[in-house]
């Protein structure tokens, strides 16, 4: 087996890995070697085709449809040079103080997280889109909420040169989205960090990993020849996300002494609702996600966001089939969409384990309060659609496929709680968090407040798996801020850690 | 769908199934048999022998009914079929979906 050596090995290149790579690049100037290994491929610009099924296969684990163990949810996680930052919509929010307070991680100060977050907001060109860049789908959400007296905020977005393709979740064909593949990784590589794509780490041993390189039929070939490798590293940073990261550590035997490893997963379970308008609206032109509503966050534990999805994704999220389903799909240019996200608790029973084949299994149960939140969010969304002028609404828990606007005053009756049934609806997650939570002790955490795995000074974690509880916002910027912190700790201790 | 459409439909589904573990493929096959044979317990006929009303009723019972495994199986099968159909770019014109890489000139007040 060929052997490679490096000083710092970063596993994963998404929000966490990309940030760590750039922040550790100064070590290269000091004569150290920094290597990033990424399971996914680096796509060529012309490979961003906007074809839904093709791009899902190239950019997501399990084509964006990884199932939880009970098959009640699907998880969408990116796998590419840039990780999930290639496929998310670029919304960039700073974590609220109450979330960091709830996390209760010793030494983790909210003001420090804000300072680090601000750095990434600037680095990633995060800004509010101008009014003339906002499409009808988003504007109607704003109008509907204002009509009902519901508070709405605009999402800051990390784009430069956005051309309004609305294809963010399939990889931006204009390369406008400022994910790590556009900002941090290229900067790291210019500074001498090596990034190896199409490279899957199989196991972590004592200051070494075994990995395999295999080039898929898309993307640039890896800079390493196909085959298995043993990579020796003085320090390893796991930035593989909240499923693959804990899975790798479990496979490597760390679960024996870290009972919290893989536990306390949170997902922000989400549903899509659809409203149909009388006339065509701009929905698949323009950035898909301009507004959100957190008015119900404290009272009913859910968020509402604007969204716009593609034909197959839309079709599978409608509960039903036959003539009605086909009729609504053929109204595609008249559809307005809302994404609802529930704020879920961090429970030790919601966990990541390994199957018999060593692959990750997500054992997650939707709790009754979370189902209550999803139910309440559907009713709120239906009201917003009607307030925006929709002629009819499809809600996953509706007693009938359509709720007509003549029935708008009966929304509560027509979306009953008993219809919110796991397994029947398409509940998804694109915010997978936890599994290697930060904390003070081995009993209920995996790393300290700086991402170092308890008892293993050469092993760090820098991704969403650090979150002790969910972030209650899109986790992207928070991941980068925490990764920034991890990198700073490594730089500060480089003399000792990389001796 | 025309013959080409059916060919694309099958190709998409075959590709998706090839990525799934053998166990999942077996489960789908078992569920398809359930759909086909199950109605015999209630109506004395297999799915092929039912009229449209009873076919619809049977499928809705699987979708909405009390057995979680059946609900999940129905959702999974439906997802696969919709992937095969709506995953085809050739269907875009049927539903009015016409994405553009550069849509800047298309924005503005509509509804």
Coordinates of C-alpha atoms in Angstrom, one line a residue:
Chain A
X1 CA 0.0 0.0 0.0
X2 CA 1.5 3.4 -1.0
X3 CA 2.3 5.6 1.9
X4 CA 2.0 9.4 2.1
X5 CA 3.0 11.7 4.9
X6 CA 1.7 15.0 6.0
X7 CA 1.7 17.2 9.1
X8 CA -2.0 18.0 9.2
X9 CA -4.6 15.9 7.5
X10 CA -8.1 17.5 7.0
X11 CA -10.8 15.0 6.1
X12 CA -13.5 16.8 4.2
X13 CA -13.7 20.1 2.3
X14 CA -17.1 21.6 3.1
X15 CA -17.8 24.5 5.4
X16 CA -15.7 23.1 8.2
X17 CA -12.9 21.5 6.2
X18 CA -12.6 24.4 3.8
X19 CA -12.3 26.9 6.6
X20 CA -9.7 24.9 8.4
X21 CA -7.7 24.4 5.2
X22 CA -7.4 28.1 4.6
X23 CA -6.8 29.0 8.2
X24 CA -4.0 26.4 8.5
X25 CA -2.4 27.5 5.2
X26 CA 0.1 29.8 7.1
X27 CA 1.6 26.6 8.5
X28 CA 2.7 25.7 4.9
X29 CA 4.8 28.9 4.8
X30 CA 6.3 27.8 8.0
X31 CA 7.5 24.6 6.4
X32 CA 4.6 22.3 7.4
X33 CA 2.5 20.1 5.1
X34 CA -1.3 20.5 5.1
X35 CA -3.4 18.0 3.1
X36 CA -7.1 17.9 2.6
X37 CA -8.7 14.7 1.4
X38 CA -12.2 14.9 0.0
X39 CA -14.5 12.0 -0.9
X40 CA -16.3 13.9 -3.6
X41 CA -15.2 15.1 -7.0
X42 CA -14.2 18.6 -8.2
X43 CA -16.6 19.3 -11.0
X44 CA -15.6 21.2 -14.0
X45 CA -17.7 24.4 -14.6
X46 CA -19.4 22.9 -17.7
X47 CA -20.5 19.9 -15.6
X48 CA -23.1 22.1 -13.7
X49 CA -25.9 21.2 -16.1
X50 CA -28.9 21.9 -13.9
X51 CA -30.3 18.4 -14.7
X52 CA -31.9 17.3 -11.5
X53 CA -31.2 13.6 -11.4
X54 CA -27.7 13.8 -12.9
X55 CA -26.5 16.6 -10.5
X56 CA -28.0 14.9 -7.5
X57 CA -25.9 11.8 -8.3
X58 CA -22.8 13.8 -8.8
X59 CA -23.1 16.1 -5.8
X60 CA -24.9 14.3 -3.0
X61 CA -24.5 11.2 -0.9
X62 CA -27.1 8.7 -2.1
X63 CA -28.3 11.3 -4.7
X64 CA -29.7 13.4 -1.9
X65 CA -32.0 10.6 -0.6
X66 CA -30.2 8.9 2.3
X67 CA -32.9 7.3 4.4
X68 CA -33.0 7.2 8.2
X69 CA -33.3 3.7 9.7
X70 CA -37.1 3.9 10.0
X71 CA -37.3 5.3 6.5
X72 CA -39.4 8.3 7.8
X73 CA -36.9 10.9 6.6
X74 CA -34.4 11.5 3.9
X75 CA -31.1 13.4 4.4
X76 CA -29.5 15.6 1.8
X77 CA -25.7 15.9 2.3
X78 CA -23.3 17.2 -0.3
X79 CA -20.3 15.2 -1.5
X80 CA -17.9 17.3 -3.6
X81 CA -14.9 19.5 -3.5
X82 CA -16.6 22.1 -1.3
X83 CA -18.9 19.6 0.4
X84 CA -22.5 20.9 1.1
X85 CA -21.5 24.4 0.4
X86 CA -21.7 23.5 -3.3
X87 CA -25.3 22.6 -3.1
X88 CA -26.9 24.7 -0.5
X89 CA -28.7 28.0 -1.2
X90 CA -26.1 30.3 0.4
X91 CA -28.2 31.7 3.2
X92 CA -25.8 33.1 5.7
X93 CA -27.0 33.9 9.2
X94 CA -25.1 34.4 12.5
X95 CA -26.1 32.2 15.3
X96 CA -28.2 33.9 18.0
X97 CA -26.8 34.4 21.5
X98 CA -29.5 32.2 23.0
X99 CA -28.3 29.2 21.0
X100 CA -24.7 29.5 22.2
X101 CA -26.0 30.0 25.7
X102 CA -28.1 26.8 25.4
X103 CA -25.1 24.9 24.1
X104 CA -23.3 25.7 27.3
X105 CA -19.9 24.8 26.0
X106 CA -17.1 25.9 28.4
X107 CA -15.0 28.6 26.8
X108 CA -17.4 29.1 23.9
X109 CA -18.3 32.8 23.9
X110 CA -21.0 34.1 21.6
X111 CA -19.2 37.3 20.9
X112 CA -16.2 35.4 19.7
X113 CA -18.5 33.3 17.4
X114 CA -20.0 36.5 16.1
X115 CA -16.6 38.0 15.3
X116 CA -15.5 34.9 13.5
X117 CA -18.8 34.6 11.7
X118 CA -18.4 38.2 10.5
X119 CA -15.1 37.3 9.0
X120 CA -16.7 34.7 6.8
X121 CA -19.6 36.9 5.9
X122 CA -17.1 39.3 4.5
X123 CA -14.9 36.6 2.9
X124 CA -18.0 35.1 1.2
X125 CA -19.5 38.3 -0.1
X126 CA -22.6 37.9 2.0
X127 CA -25.2 40.6 1.3
X128 CA -28.8 41.2 0.8
X129 CA -30.1 41.0 -2.7
X130 CA -31.6 44.1 -4.2
X131 CA -35.3 44.3 -4.6
X132 CA -35.1 43.9 -8.3
X133 CA -33.3 40.6 -7.8
X134 CA -36.1 39.1 -5.8
X135 CA -38.7 37.0 -7.7
X136 CA -42.4 36.7 -7.2
X137 CA -42.2 33.4 -5.3
X138 CA -40.3 35.2 -2.6
X139 CA -42.2 38.5 -2.9
X140 CA -45.5 36.7 -2.4
X141 CA -44.3 35.2 0.9
X142 CA -43.4 38.7 2.1
X143 CA -46.8 40.0 1.0
X144 CA -48.7 37.2 2.6
X145 CA -46.8 37.5 5.9
X146 CA -47.2 41.3 6.0
X147 CA -50.9 40.9 5.3
X148 CA -51.2 38.7 8.4
X149 CA -48.9 40.8 10.5
X150 CA -46.2 38.2 10.7
X151 CA -42.6 39.3 10.9
X152 CA -40.3 38.5 8.0
X153 CA -36.6 38.9 7.5
X154 CA -34.5 38.8 4.4
X155 CA -31.8 36.2 4.1
X156 CA -28.3 37.5 3.5
X157 CA -26.8 35.4 0.6
X158 CA -23.2 34.5 -0.3
X159 CA -23.2 35.2 -4.0
X160 CA -21.1 37.1 -6.5
X161 CA -22.4 37.6 -9.9
X162 CA -25.7 35.7 -9.4
X163 CA -27.6 35.2 -12.6
X164 CA -30.8 34.0 -11.0
X165 CA -30.8 30.4 -12.4
X166 CA -32.4 29.2 -9.2
X167 CA -30.3 26.0 -9.5
X168 CA -28.4 26.5 -6.3
X169 CA -29.2 23.1 -4.9
X170 CA -27.9 21.4 -8.0
X171 CA -24.6 23.4 -8.0
X172 CA -24.5 27.0 -9.3
X173 CA -23.8 27.0 -13.1
X174 CA -22.6 30.6 -12.9
X175 CA -20.1 29.7 -10.1
X176 CA -21.7 32.6 -8.3
X177 CA -22.2 30.9 -4.9
X178 CA -19.3 31.6 -2.7
X179 CA -18.9 28.2 -1.0
X180 CA -15.6 26.8 0.1
X181 CA -15.0 25.5 -3.4
X182 CA -14.9 29.1 -4.7
X183 CA -13.3 30.9 -1.7
X184 CA -11.5 29.0 1.0
X185 CA -10.2 26.0 -0.9
X186 CA -8.7 27.9 -3.8
X187 CA -7.0 30.3 -1.3
X188 CA -5.6 27.3 0.6
X189 CA -4.3 25.7 -2.5
X190 CA -2.7 28.9 -3.6
X191 CA -0.9 29.0 -0.3
X192 CA 0.4 25.4 -0.8
X193 CA -2.3 23.2 0.9
X194 CA -2.7 20.0 -1.1
X195 CA -6.3 19.0 -1.8
X196 CA -6.9 15.4 -2.9
X197 CA -10.3 14.7 -4.3
X198 CA -12.1 11.4 -4.9
X199 CA -10.4 10.1 -1.8
X200 CA -12.4 8.3 0.9
X201 CA -10.9 7.7 4.3
X202 CA -11.8 4.3 5.6
X203 CA -10.3 4.2 9.1
X204 CA -8.3 6.4 11.5
X205 CA -5.5 4.7 13.3
X206 CA -2.8 6.1 15.6
X207 CA -1.8 9.3 13.7
X208 CA -2.5 7.7 10.4
X209 CA -5.5 6.9 8.2
X210 CA -6.2 4.4 5.4
X211 CA -7.9 5.8 2.4
X212 CA -8.8 4.9 -1.1
X213 CA -8.9 6.9 -4.3
X214 CA -11.4 6.1 -7.0
X215 CA -12.3 8.5 -9.8
X216 CA -16.0 8.6 -10.8
X217 CA -17.2 9.3 -14.3
X218 CA -17.4 13.0 -13.6
X219 CA -15.2 15.7 -12.3
X220 CA -11.5 16.2 -12.5
X221 CA -9.4 13.1 -11.8
X222 CA -7.8 13.0 -8.4
X223 CA -4.2 14.3 -8.1
X224 CA -3.4 10.8 -6.6
X225 CA -3.5 7.6 -8.6
X226 CA -6.4 5.3 -7.9
X227 CA -5.8 2.8 -5.1
X228 CA -5.5 2.5 -1.4
X229 CA -3.1 4.6 0.7
X230 CA -1.8 4.8 4.2
X231 CA -1.5 8.5 5.1
X232 CA 0.6 9.3 8.2
X233 CA -0.2 12.6 9.9
X234 CA 0.8 14.2 13.1
X235 CA -2.6 15.7 13.4
X236 CA -6.0 14.8 11.9
X237 CA -9.0 17.1 11.6
X238 CA -12.3 15.3 10.8
X239 CA -14.6 17.6 8.8
X240 CA -16.8 15.1 7.1
X241 CA -20.1 16.2 8.4
X242 CA -22.5 14.9 11.0
X243 CA -23.0 11.5 9.4
X244 CA -19.8 10.5 7.8
X245 CA -17.6 12.1 10.5
X246 CA -19.0 10.2 13.5
X247 CA -19.3 7.1 11.3
X248 CA -15.6 7.2 10.5
X249 CA -14.8 7.7 14.2
X250 CA -17.0 4.8 15.2
X251 CA -15.5 2.6 12.5
X252 CA -12.1 3.5 13.9
X253 CA -13.0 2.3 17.4
X254 CA -13.4 5.6 19.2
X255 CA -16.9 4.7 20.3
X256 CA -15.5 2.3 22.9
X257 CA -14.3 5.2 25.2
X258 CA -16.6 7.9 23.9
X259 CA -20.2 6.9 24.8
X260 CA -21.6 10.1 23.3
X261 CA -20.0 9.5 19.9
X262 CA -22.8 9.5 17.2
X263 CA -25.4 10.6 19.7
X264 CA -27.5 13.8 20.0
X265 CA -28.1 14.1 16.3
X266 CA -30.4 17.0 15.3
X267 CA -31.9 17.5 11.8
X268 CA -34.2 20.5 11.6
X269 CA -36.9 18.2 10.0
X270 CA -38.4 19.9 7.0
X271 CA -41.5 19.8 4.8
X272 CA -42.4 21.6 1.6
X273 CA -45.8 23.1 1.0
X274 CA -47.1 24.4 -2.3
X275 CA -49.6 27.1 -3.2
X276 CA -51.0 27.6 -6.7
X277 CA -51.7 31.0 -8.1
X278 CA -54.1 32.1 -10.8
X279 CA -51.3 33.4 -13.0
X280 CA -47.7 32.5 -13.8
X281 CA -45.2 33.9 -11.4
X282 CA -41.4 34.1 -11.5
X283 CA -40.5 31.1 -9.3
X284 CA -37.8 29.1 -11.1
X285 CA -36.1 32.4 -12.2
X286 CA -34.2 34.3 -9.5
X287 CA -32.6 33.2 -6.3
X288 CA -34.9 30.7 -4.6
X289 CA -34.5 31.7 -0.9
X290 CA -34.8 35.4 0.0
X291 CA -37.0 35.4 3.1
X292 CA -37.6 33.6 6.3
X293 CA -39.9 33.9 9.3
X294 CA -38.9 33.1 12.8
X295 CA -42.0 34.6 14.5
X296 CA -43.0 31.1 15.7
X297 CA -39.6 29.9 16.8
X298 CA -40.2 30.4 20.5
X299 CA -43.9 29.6 20.6
X300 CA -44.2 26.6 18.3
X301 CA -40.6 25.8 17.5
X302 CA -40.6 26.1 13.7
X303 CA -39.2 28.3 11.0
X304 CA -40.6 29.2 7.6
X305 CA -38.4 29.9 4.6
X306 CA -39.1 30.6 1.0
X307 CA -37.9 27.9 -1.4
X308 CA -38.2 26.6 -4.9
X309 CA -37.5 23.1 -5.9
X310 CA -37.2 21.1 -9.1
X311 CA -39.7 18.9 -10.8
X312 CA -38.8 15.6 -9.3
X313 CA -38.2 17.0 -5.8
X314 CA -41.5 18.8 -6.0
X315 CA -43.4 15.7 -7.3
X316 CA -42.1 13.5 -4.5
X317 CA -43.1 16.0 -1.8
X318 CA -46.7 16.1 -2.9
X319 CA -48.8 13.6 -0.9
X320 CA -50.9 11.9 -3.5
X321 CA -50.9 10.6 -7.0
X322 CA -53.1 10.4 -10.1
X323 CA -55.0 13.2 -11.8
X324 CA -54.7 15.8 -9.0
X325 CA -51.0 15.3 -8.6
X326 CA -50.5 15.6 -12.4
X327 CA -52.7 18.7 -12.5
X328 CA -50.7 20.5 -9.8
X329 CA -47.4 19.5 -11.4
X330 CA -48.6 21.0 -14.7
X331 CA -49.2 24.3 -12.9
X332 CA -45.5 24.5 -12.2
X333 CA -45.0 28.1 -13.4
X334 CA -47.9 29.1 -11.0
X335 CA -46.5 27.5 -7.9
X336 CA -45.3 29.2 -4.8
X337 CA -43.4 27.1 -2.2
X338 CA -42.6 27.4 1.5
X339 CA -40.2 25.2 3.4
X340 CA -41.0 24.6 7.0
X341 CA -38.3 23.5 9.5
X342 CA -38.9 22.2 13.0
X343 CA -36.5 22.8 15.8
X344 CA -35.7 19.4 17.2
X345 CA -34.2 18.5 20.6
X346 CA -30.8 16.8 21.0
X347 CA -31.6 13.4 22.4
X348 CA -29.0 10.7 23.1
X349 CA -31.4 8.2 21.4
X350 CA -31.2 10.0 18.1
X351 CA -27.9 8.7 17.0
X352 CA -25.6 7.5 14.3
X353 CA -24.6 3.9 14.4
X354 CA -22.9 1.5 12.0
X355 CA -24.6 -1.2 10.0
X356 CA -23.1 -4.6 9.5
X357 CA -21.3 -3.3 6.5
X358 CA -19.7 -0.5 8.4
X359 CA -21.8 2.1 6.7
X360 CA -23.6 4.8 8.7
X361 CA -27.2 4.2 9.9
X362 CA -29.1 7.2 11.2
X363 CA -31.5 6.1 14.0
X364 CA -33.7 9.1 14.4
X365 CA -37.2 9.3 15.7
X366 CA -39.5 12.3 15.2
X367 CA -40.8 13.2 18.6
X368 CA -44.4 14.2 19.3
X369 CA -43.4 17.9 19.9
X370 CA -41.6 18.0 16.6
X371 CA -44.6 16.5 14.9
X372 CA -46.7 19.2 16.6
X373 CA -44.3 21.8 15.2
X374 CA -44.6 20.4 11.7
X375 CA -48.3 20.4 12.0
X376 CA -48.5 24.0 13.2
X377 CA -46.1 25.1 10.5
X378 CA -48.3 23.6 7.8
X379 CA -51.3 25.6 9.1
X380 CA -49.3 28.8 9.2
X381 CA -48.0 28.3 5.7
X382 CA -51.4 27.6 4.3
X383 CA -52.6 30.9 5.8
X384 CA -49.7 32.7 4.3
X385 CA -50.4 31.2 0.8
X386 CA -54.0 32.4 0.9
X387 CA -53.0 35.8 2.2
X388 CA -50.7 36.1 -0.8
X389 CA -53.6 35.3 -3.1
X390 CA -53.1 31.6 -3.8
X391 CA -56.2 29.9 -5.3
X392 CA -55.5 26.6 -3.7
X393 CA -52.9 25.0 -1.4
X394 CA -51.4 21.5 -1.1
X395 CA -50.4 20.6 2.5
X396 CA -48.9 17.2 3.2
X397 CA -51.3 16.6 6.0
X398 CA -54.4 18.0 4.3
X399 CA -57.6 15.9 4.4
X400 CA -57.8 16.4 0.7
X401 CA -55.1 17.0 -2.0
X402 CA -56.2 20.6 -2.4
X403 CA -57.5 23.2 0.0
X404 CA -59.3 25.8 -2.0
X405 CA -59.2 29.5 -1.1
X406 CA -63.0 29.3 -0.4
X407 CA -62.0 27.1 2.5
X408 CA -59.2 29.3 3.8
X409 CA -61.1 30.0 7.0
X410 CA -61.2 26.2 7.7
X411 CA -57.5 25.6 7.5
X412 CA -57.3 24.2 11.1
X413 CA -60.0 21.7 10.3
X414 CA -58.6 20.7 7.0
X415 CA -55.1 20.1 8.2
X416 CA -55.7 17.9 11.3
X417 CA -53.0 16.7 13.6
X418 CA -53.8 13.0 13.0
X419 CA -52.8 13.3 9.4
X420 CA -49.2 14.3 10.3
X421 CA -47.9 10.7 10.1
X422 CA -44.3 9.7 9.7
X423 CA -43.7 7.5 6.7
X424 CA -46.6 9.1 4.7
X425 CA -45.0 12.5 4.2
X426 CA -41.7 13.5 2.7
X427 CA -39.8 14.7 5.7
X428 CA -36.3 15.8 4.8
X429 CA -33.2 17.3 6.4
X430 CA -30.4 19.3 4.8
X431 CA -29.1 20.4 8.3
X432 CA -27.5 17.4 9.9
X433 CA -25.9 18.3 13.2
X434 CA -24.4 16.7 16.2
X435 CA -22.8 13.3 16.7
X436 CA -19.4 14.7 18.0
X437 CA -20.8 17.3 20.3
X438 CA -18.6 19.8 22.2
X439 CA -18.7 19.7 25.9
X440 CA -16.7 19.3 29.1
X441 CA -16.6 15.6 29.7
X442 CA -16.6 12.1 28.1
X443 CA -20.0 11.2 29.6
X444 CA -22.0 13.4 27.3
X445 CA -19.6 15.0 24.7
X446 CA -16.9 13.9 22.2
X447 CA -14.7 17.0 22.0
X448 CA -13.7 19.9 24.2
X449 CA -14.7 23.4 23.4
X450 CA -12.0 23.7 20.8
X451 CA -12.9 20.6 18.9
X452 CA -10.2 18.3 20.3
X453 CA -11.5 14.8 20.8
X454 CA -11.3 14.0 24.5
X455 CA -8.2 12.1 25.3
X456 CA -6.7 12.3 21.8
X457 CA -4.5 15.4 21.4
X458 CA -3.8 14.8 17.8
X459 CA -7.4 14.4 16.7
X460 CA -9.9 17.3 16.1
X461 CA -13.4 17.7 14.7
X462 CA -14.4 20.8 12.7
X463 CA -17.9 20.5 11.3
X464 CA -21.6 20.5 12.2
X465 CA -21.1 17.4 14.3
X466 CA -19.7 19.6 17.0
X467 CA -23.1 21.2 17.7
X468 CA -24.4 20.1 21.1
X469 CA -27.9 21.2 20.0
X470 CA -29.3 22.4 16.8
X471 CA -28.4 25.8 15.6
X472 CA -32.0 27.0 15.1
X473 CA -30.7 28.7 11.9
X474 CA -29.0 27.5 8.8
X475 CA -25.8 26.1 10.2
X476 CA -23.3 27.0 7.5
X477 CA -21.7 30.2 8.9
X478 CA -21.7 28.7 12.5
X479 CA -19.8 25.7 11.2
X480 CA -17.2 28.0 9.6
X481 CA -16.9 30.1 12.8
X482 CA -16.3 26.9 14.9
X483 CA -13.8 25.6 12.4
X484 CA -12.0 28.9 12.5
X485 CA -11.7 28.4 16.2
X486 CA -10.4 24.9 15.8
X487 CA -7.8 26.0 13.3
X488 CA -6.7 28.8 15.7
X489 CA -6.1 26.3 18.5
X490 CA -4.1 24.1 16.1
X491 CA -2.0 27.0 15.0
X492 CA -1.4 28.1 18.6
X493 CA -0.2 24.6 19.5
X494 CA 1.5 23.8 16.3
X495 CA 4.9 23.8 17.9
X496 CA 3.8 21.1 20.3
X497 CA 1.3 19.2 18.1
X498 CA 3.4 19.0 15.0
X499 CA 6.8 18.4 16.6
Chain B
X1 CA -45.1 8.6 -22.7
X2 CA -43.9 7.4 -26.0
X3 CA -41.4 4.6 -26.4
X4 CA -38.4 6.8 -25.9
X5 CA -40.0 8.2 -22.8
X6 CA -40.6 4.8 -21.4
X7 CA -37.0 3.8 -22.2
X8 CA -35.7 6.9 -20.3
X9 CA -38.1 6.2 -17.5
X10 CA -36.7 2.6 -17.1
X11 CA -33.1 3.8 -17.4
X12 CA -33.5 6.3 -14.6
X13 CA -35.1 3.8 -12.3
X14 CA -32.6 1.0 -13.2
X15 CA -29.8 3.4 -12.4
X16 CA -31.3 4.4 -9.1
X17 CA -31.9 0.8 -8.1
X18 CA -28.4 -0.2 -9.0
X19 CA -27.1 2.2 -6.4
X20 CA -29.3 0.7 -3.7
X21 CA -28.3 -2.3 -1.6
X22 CA -29.7 -5.7 -2.7
X23 CA -31.9 -5.7 0.3
X24 CA -33.7 -2.6 -0.7
X25 CA -34.2 -3.9 -4.2
X26 CA -35.8 -7.1 -2.7
X27 CA -38.0 -5.0 -0.5
X28 CA -39.3 -3.0 -3.6
X29 CA -40.0 -6.3 -5.4
X30 CA -41.9 -7.6 -2.4
X31 CA -43.9 -4.4 -2.1
X32 CA -44.8 -4.6 -5.8
X33 CA -46.1 -8.1 -5.2
X34 CA -48.1 -6.9 -2.3
X35 CA -49.7 -4.2 -4.5
X36 CA -50.5 -6.8 -7.1
X37 CA -51.8 -9.6 -4.9
X38 CA -53.1 -7.8 -1.8
X39 CA -56.5 -6.7 -3.3
X40 CA -57.4 -10.4 -3.7
X41 CA -57.9 -10.5 0.1
X42 CA -60.5 -7.8 -0.1
X43 CA -62.0 -8.0 -3.5
X44 CA -61.1 -11.4 -4.7
X45 CA -59.1 -10.0 -7.6
X46 CA -55.5 -9.1 -8.1
X47 CA -54.7 -5.4 -8.9
X48 CA -54.7 -6.1 -12.6
X49 CA -58.4 -7.2 -12.4
X50 CA -59.6 -4.2 -10.5
X51 CA -61.5 -1.2 -11.9
X52 CA -60.0 2.2 -11.6
X53 CA -62.0 3.1 -8.5
X54 CA -60.8 0.1 -6.5
X55 CA -57.3 0.5 -7.7
X56 CA -57.3 4.0 -6.5
X57 CA -58.8 2.9 -3.1
X58 CA -56.2 0.2 -2.7
X59 CA -53.3 2.5 -3.4
X60 CA -54.7 5.2 -1.1
X61 CA -55.1 2.6 1.7
X62 CA -51.4 1.8 1.3
X63 CA -50.5 5.5 1.3
X64 CA -52.6 6.6 4.2
X65 CA -53.3 3.4 6.1
X66 CA -52.5 2.1 9.6
X67 CA -49.5 0.0 8.6
X68 CA -46.3 2.1 8.8
X69 CA -44.3 -0.3 6.7
X70 CA -46.8 -0.1 3.9
X71 CA -46.9 3.7 4.1
X72 CA -43.1 3.9 3.8
X73 CA -43.1 1.3 1.0
X74 CA -45.6 3.3 -0.9
X75 CA -43.8 6.5 -0.5
X76 CA -40.5 4.9 -1.6
X77 CA -42.1 3.3 -4.6
X78 CA -43.8 6.5 -5.6
X79 CA -40.6 8.4 -5.2
X80 CA -38.9 6.0 -7.6
X81 CA -41.6 6.3 -10.2
X82 CA -41.7 10.1 -10.0
X83 CA -37.9 10.1 -10.4
X84 CA -38.3 8.1 -13.5
X85 CA -40.9 10.5 -15.0
X86 CA -40.2 14.0 -13.6
X87 CA -36.4 13.3 -13.6
X88 CA -36.5 13.4 -17.4
X89 CA -35.6 16.8 -18.9
X90 CA -38.0 15.9 -21.8
X91 CA -40.9 16.3 -19.4
X92 CA -40.0 19.9 -18.5
X93 CA -42.1 21.3 -21.4
X94 CA -45.1 19.2 -20.2
X95 CA -45.1 21.0 -16.9
X96 CA -43.9 24.4 -18.0
X97 CA -40.5 24.2 -16.3
X98 CA -37.9 26.2 -18.4
X99 CA -34.8 27.0 -16.3
X100 CA -32.2 29.3 -17.6
X101 CA -28.6 29.6 -16.5
X102 CA -29.0 33.4 -16.9
X103 CA -32.5 34.5 -15.9
X104 CA -31.6 38.1 -14.9
X105 CA -33.8 39.5 -17.7
X106 CA -36.8 37.4 -16.5
X107 CA -37.3 38.9 -13.0
X108 CA -39.9 41.5 -12.2
X109 CA -43.4 41.7 -10.7
X110 CA -45.6 39.1 -12.1
X111 CA -48.5 38.0 -9.9

